[in-house]
Short mmCIF file of C-alpha atoms in Angstrom, two decimals:
data_model
loop_
_atom_site.label_atom_id
_atom_site.label_comp_id
_atom_site.label_asym_id
_atom_site.label_seq_id
_atom_site.Cartn_x
_atom_site.Cartn_y
_atom_site.Cartn_z
CA UNK U 238 0.42 17.41 27.34
CA UNK U 239 1.01 20.93 28.56
CA UNK U 240 3.87 23.04 28.79
CA UNK U 241 5.95 21.13 26.13
CA UNK U 242 8.92 23.50 25.31
CA UNK U 243 9.19 24.08 21.52
CA UNK U 244 10.86 26.42 18.95
CA UNK U 245 9.45 27.29 15.42
CA UNK U 246 11.48 29.24 13.07
CA UNK U 247 13.87 30.37 15.90
CA UNK U 248 10.96 31.58 18.26
CA UNK U 249 10.56 29.52 21.45
CA UNK U 250 7.22 29.00 22.69
CA UNK U 251 4.96 26.17 24.22
CA UNK U 252 4.04 23.43 21.78
CA UNK U 253 0.20 24.23 22.17
CA UNK U 254 0.95 27.79 21.23
CA UNK U 255 3.04 27.29 17.85
CA UNK U 256 1.03 27.94 14.68
CA UNK U 257 2.12 26.18 11.38
CA UNK U 258 0.90 26.89 7.85
CA UNK U 259 -1.02 24.20 6.08
CA UNK U 260 1.03 25.24 3.07
CA UNK U 261 4.12 23.89 4.72
CA UNK U 262 5.81 21.59 2.61
CA UNK U 263 6.30 19.23 5.35
CA UNK U 264 2.51 19.24 5.63
CA UNK U 265 1.67 18.78 1.92
CA UNK U 266 4.62 16.67 0.65
CA UNK U 267 6.51 15.29 3.65
CA UNK U 268 9.25 17.53 1.99
CA UNK U 269 11.28 17.69 5.28
CA UNK U 270 13.71 15.79 7.39
CA UNK U 271 14.09 15.18 11.08
CA UNK U 272 16.15 14.10 13.90
CA UNK U 273 15.56 12.63 17.48
CA UNK U 274 18.45 13.64 19.83
CA UNK U 275 18.12 11.44 23.26
CA UNK U 276 19.53 12.59 26.48
CA UNK U 277 19.96 10.53 29.72
CA UNK U 278 21.06 11.50 33.08
CA UNK U 279 21.30 15.08 31.69
CA UNK U 280 23.75 13.85 29.10
CA UNK U 281 23.23 14.13 25.44
CA UNK U 282 23.75 10.88 23.72
CA UNK U 283 26.21 11.23 20.48
CA UNK U 284 25.05 14.80 19.88
CA UNK U 285 27.72 15.37 17.03
CA UNK U 286 26.64 12.37 15.44
CA UNK U 287 23.07 13.26 15.28
CA UNK U 288 23.81 16.72 14.07
CA UNK U 289 25.99 15.36 11.32
CA UNK U 290 23.08 12.85 10.44
CA UNK U 291 20.59 15.77 10.18
CA UNK U 292 22.98 17.73 8.12
CA UNK U 293 23.22 14.80 5.81
CA UNK U 294 19.75 14.54 5.55
CA UNK U 295 19.46 18.30 4.69
CA UNK U 296 22.20 18.11 1.99
CA UNK U 297 20.40 15.23 0.31
CA UNK U 298 17.32 17.48 -0.29
CA UNK U 299 19.40 20.50 -1.00
CA UNK U 300 18.52 22.26 2.11
CA UNK U 301 20.70 24.85 3.14
CA UNK U 302 20.30 24.61 6.87
CA UNK U 303 22.06 26.76 9.48
CA UNK U 304 23.61 23.57 11.67
CA UNK U 305 25.15 25.89 14.05
CA UNK U 306 21.95 27.67 14.67
CA UNK U 307 19.96 24.36 15.00
CA UNK U 308 22.37 22.90 17.39
CA UNK U 309 22.07 25.76 19.61
CA UNK U 310 18.35 25.42 19.58
CA UNK U 311 18.32 21.83 20.43
CA UNK U 312 20.61 22.71 23.29
CA UNK U 313 18.40 25.39 24.61
CA UNK U 314 15.35 23.11 24.43
CA UNK U 315 16.90 20.84 26.71
CA UNK U 316 17.94 23.25 29.06
CA UNK U 317 14.56 24.75 29.13
CA UNK U 318 12.92 21.52 29.90
CA UNK U 319 14.76 20.78 33.24
CA UNK U 320 14.30 16.96 32.18
CA UNK U 321 16.98 14.50 33.18
CA UNK U 322 15.80 11.94 30.53
CA UNK U 323 14.10 12.80 27.35
CA UNK U 324 14.76 13.55 23.52
CA UNK U 325 14.37 16.53 21.17
CA UNK U 326 12.54 16.04 18.01
CA UNK U 327 13.75 18.56 15.49
CA UNK U 328 12.44 19.03 11.79
CA UNK U 329 13.75 20.96 8.99
CA UNK U 330 11.26 21.49 6.01
CA UNK U 331 11.85 23.20 2.65
CA UNK U 332 9.37 25.96 3.63
CA UNK U 333 6.06 27.36 3.06
CA UNK U 334 4.63 27.44 -0.55
CA UNK U 335 2.47 30.45 -1.65
CA UNK U 336 0.19 27.88 -3.11
CA UNK U 337 0.45 24.08 -3.35
CA UNK U 338 2.88 22.91 -6.01
CA UNK U 339 4.89 19.91 -6.85
CA UNK U 340 7.52 22.04 -8.26
CA UNK U 341 9.34 24.23 -5.23
CA UNK U 342 10.34 27.76 -5.54
CA UNK U 343 14.14 28.11 -4.53
CA UNK U 344 13.46 31.50 -2.95
CA UNK U 345 11.43 30.04 -0.18
CA UNK U 346 13.02 29.94 3.27
CA UNK U 347 13.34 26.84 5.28
CA UNK U 348 11.07 26.14 7.97
CA UNK U 349 12.40 24.56 11.30
CA UNK U 350 10.55 23.32 14.23
CA UNK U 351 11.48 21.38 17.31
CA UNK U 352 10.29 20.42 20.83
CA UNK U 353 11.61 18.44 23.68
CA UNK U 354 9.90 15.73 25.79
CA UNK U 355 10.36 13.63 28.97
CA UNK U 356 11.26 10.05 28.18
CA UNK U 357 12.55 6.97 30.22
CA UNK U 358 14.93 4.63 28.58
CA UNK U 359 13.42 1.52 29.75
CA UNK U 360 13.21 -1.02 27.20
CA UNK U 361 10.64 -4.07 27.14
CA UNK U 362 10.61 -7.15 25.46
CA UNK U 363 8.92 -7.07 22.15
CA UNK U 364 6.72 -9.19 19.89
CA UNK U 365 7.20 -8.57 16.25
CA UNK U 366 5.90 -9.25 12.84
CA UNK U 367 7.70 -10.20 9.70
CA UNK U 368 6.45 -8.05 6.68
CA UNK U 369 7.29 -6.94 3.08
CA UNK U 370 9.25 -3.66 3.13
CA UNK U 371 6.99 -1.48 0.78
CA UNK U 372 8.77 1.85 1.27
CA UNK U 373 10.64 4.20 -1.09
CA UNK U 374 14.05 3.68 -2.10
CA UNK U 375 15.77 6.29 -0.09
CA UNK U 376 15.12 5.28 3.43
CA UNK U 377 18.85 6.32 4.39
CA UNK U 378 17.31 9.75 4.48
CA UNK U 379 15.87 10.73 7.78
CA UNK U 380 12.66 11.93 6.02
CA UNK U 381 9.22 12.58 7.84
CA UNK U 382 7.83 10.69 4.68
CA UNK U 383 7.06 7.72 6.68
CA UNK U 384 3.54 6.36 5.61
CA UNK U 385 4.97 2.94 4.63
CA UNK U 386 6.44 2.52 8.33
CA UNK U 387 3.07 3.98 9.77
CA UNK U 388 0.93 1.30 8.02
CA UNK U 389 3.26 -1.63 8.72
CA UNK U 390 3.65 -0.69 12.37
CA UNK U 391 -0.16 -0.13 12.93
CA UNK U 392 -1.03 -3.46 11.17
CA UNK U 393 1.39 -4.95 13.46
CA UNK U 394 -0.43 -3.46 16.48
CA UNK U 395 -3.71 -4.58 15.14
CA UNK U 396 -2.21 -7.85 15.22
CA UNK U 397 -1.16 -7.95 18.99
CA UNK U 398 2.61 -7.02 17.90
CA UNK U 399 4.75 -4.26 18.99
CA UNK U 400 6.93 -3.76 15.98
CA UNK U 401 7.71 -5.01 12.49
CA UNK U 402 11.04 -6.52 11.03
CA UNK U 403 10.87 -5.57 7.26
CA UNK U 404 12.34 -7.51 4.22
CA UNK U 405 12.84 -6.47 0.69
CA UNK U 406 12.96 -9.45 -1.67
CA UNK U 407 13.30 -11.84 1.25
CA UNK U 408 16.48 -9.73 2.62
CA UNK U 409 16.21 -8.17 6.02
CA UNK U 410 16.23 -4.39 6.06
CA UNK U 411 15.00 -2.68 9.21
CA UNK U 412 12.27 -2.30 11.84
CA UNK U 413 9.59 0.21 11.55
CA UNK U 414 11.40 2.52 13.61
CA UNK U 415 14.72 0.69 14.61
CA UNK U 416 17.75 -1.21 13.38
CA UNK U 417 17.83 -4.94 13.59
CA UNK U 418 20.52 -7.02 15.19
CA UNK U 419 20.65 -10.80 15.73
CA UNK U 420 22.96 -13.35 17.19
CA UNK U 421 23.73 -16.87 17.40
CA UNK U 422 25.99 -18.72 19.95
CA UNK U 423 29.26 -16.79 18.93
CA UNK U 424 28.47 -13.72 16.44
CA UNK U 425 26.33 -10.85 16.32
CA UNK U 426 24.73 -9.92 13.00
CA UNK U 427 23.23 -6.80 11.32
CA UNK U 428 22.24 -5.87 7.95
CA UNK U 429 24.78 -3.68 6.21
CA UNK U 430 23.71 -0.17 5.43
CA UNK U 431 22.09 0.71 1.96
CA UNK U 432 19.57 2.90 0.42
CA UNK U 433 16.93 0.96 2.31
CA UNK U 434 18.22 1.14 5.80
CA UNK U 435 18.57 4.26 7.95
CA UNK U 436 22.08 4.79 9.45
CA UNK U 437 20.89 4.56 13.04
CA UNK U 438 23.04 6.02 15.51
CA UNK U 439 22.53 3.59 18.35
CA UNK U 440 23.31 0.89 15.71
CA UNK U 441 26.75 2.86 14.94
CA UNK U 442 27.31 3.29 18.72
CA UNK U 443 26.63 -0.28 19.33
CA UNK U 444 28.79 -1.87 16.47
CA UNK U 445 31.69 0.62 17.86
CA UNK U 446 31.46 -0.70 21.51
CA UNK U 447 30.85 -4.51 20.16
CA UNK U 448 34.24 -4.34 18.09
CA UNK U 449 35.99 -2.78 21.30
CA UNK U 450 34.90 -5.55 23.56
CA UNK U 451 36.20 -8.09 21.26
CA UNK U 452 32.79 -9.66 20.38
CA UNK U 453 32.68 -10.89 16.76
CA UNK U 454 30.07 -8.95 14.79
CA UNK U 455 29.24 -9.40 10.92
CA UNK U 456 27.45 -6.72 8.70
CA UNK U 457 25.98 -8.13 5.45
CA UNK U 458 23.00 -9.19 3.69
CA UNK U 459 20.86 -11.85 5.49
CA UNK U 460 17.38 -13.31 4.53
CA UNK U 461 14.18 -14.16 6.66
CA UNK U 462 15.50 -17.63 7.32
CA UNK U 463 18.82 -16.30 8.80
CA UNK U 464 16.80 -14.20 11.41
CA UNK U 465 14.42 -17.03 12.27
CA UNK U 466 17.40 -19.18 12.98
CA UNK U 467 18.93 -16.75 15.38
CA UNK U 468 19.14 -17.54 19.22
CA UNK U 469 18.58 -13.59 19.90
CA UNK U 470 17.00 -10.86 18.19
CA UNK U 471 16.93 -7.23 19.37
CA UNK U 472 16.03 -3.77 17.74
CA UNK U 473 18.18 -0.51 18.38
CA UNK U 474 17.03 3.01 18.12
CA UNK U 475 17.56 6.35 20.13
CA UNK U 476 14.15 6.07 22.08
CA UNK U 477 14.29 2.10 22.45
CA UNK U 478 17.86 1.71 23.09
CA UNK U 479 18.23 -2.06 22.98
CA UNK U 480 14.86 -3.97 22.82
CA UNK U 481 15.13 -7.59 22.96
CA UNK U 482 12.44 -9.44 20.79
CA UNK U 483 10.65 -12.14 22.63
CA UNK U 484 8.57 -13.66 19.70
CA UNK U 485 8.19 -13.37 15.97
CA UNK U 486 4.33 -13.57 15.37
CA UNK U 487 3.47 -16.81 13.39
CA UNK U 488 6.91 -18.12 13.14
CA UNK U 489 8.75 -20.87 14.71
CA UNK U 490 11.89 -19.60 16.06
CA UNK U 491 14.95 -20.57 18.37
CA UNK U 492 14.89 -17.61 20.47
CA UNK U 493 16.53 -17.81 23.96
CA UNK U 494 15.61 -15.39 26.55
CA UNK U 495 18.36 -13.04 27.72
CA UNK U 496 20.80 -14.76 25.38
CA UNK U 497 24.52 -14.25 26.55
CA UNK U 498 25.44 -12.04 23.51
CA UNK U 499 22.32 -9.85 23.99
CA UNK U 500 23.00 -9.45 27.55
CA UNK U 501 26.76 -8.55 26.94
CA UNK U 502 25.64 -5.94 24.22
CA UNK U 503 23.06 -4.58 26.54
CA UNK U 504 25.57 -4.08 29.46
CA UNK U 505 28.00 -2.52 27.06
CA UNK U 506 25.37 0.08 25.83
CA UNK U 507 23.90 0.84 29.18
CA UNK U 508 27.41 1.40 30.79
CA UNK U 509 28.67 3.58 28.05
CA UNK U 510 25.73 5.67 27.15
CA UNK U 511 22.78 5.17 29.79
CA UNK U 512 24.93 5.41 33.04
#
């Protein structure tokens, strides 16, 4: 992948030409947060919401980030790319240590890094695996510390699946890189936000639009059996949009392909954000 526009500590370059210190705390401790900002048909989707979430993540780690500067760099990356459809990945770390140490020096400067790539928002139907949520207790922070997600998702891939749906103490949390929705004949359900669930921007947008459309939706705590009884399951994220689940590996389900509530939600989302 050549000529990918990127920025590192305020300096724009191509991704292949950027050099990052091995003593970056992002590298040694995952002491960093990130955001993915999608744009479709040259329109940025929910830019302010993504920037607010990035600031919240930075605040959670006591990063004094220059949000105005970050916003400008993200917009510059999109303009430099000339892509109509794609996303910006943007990361903020605590900085570079003089030598690796768990205890960080408050005087080190934040390290920022971002790049832009082309991406087409065409969702495919997914086969998912149900698995125990083994991650840390602050999944509401969009941290780069994603080893639990990585191991779960690669285990799913090795078993012929596309994604995972995780549960903690039998209560559904989220996907490996997505939020979870499901529906029966007359209501949409999604797990309510907690420290175990990332406040997804696509999740937030979809809930707002579902309510405006007069579709019944319920946020709450739901167990694995609730999920498996559903007529439709779908996952949401900034890069997936809405992705329908066609199969739950090893589980008997009542899934109906292109269920009416999924199609209604998909049409709402495409009309309002991808057209």
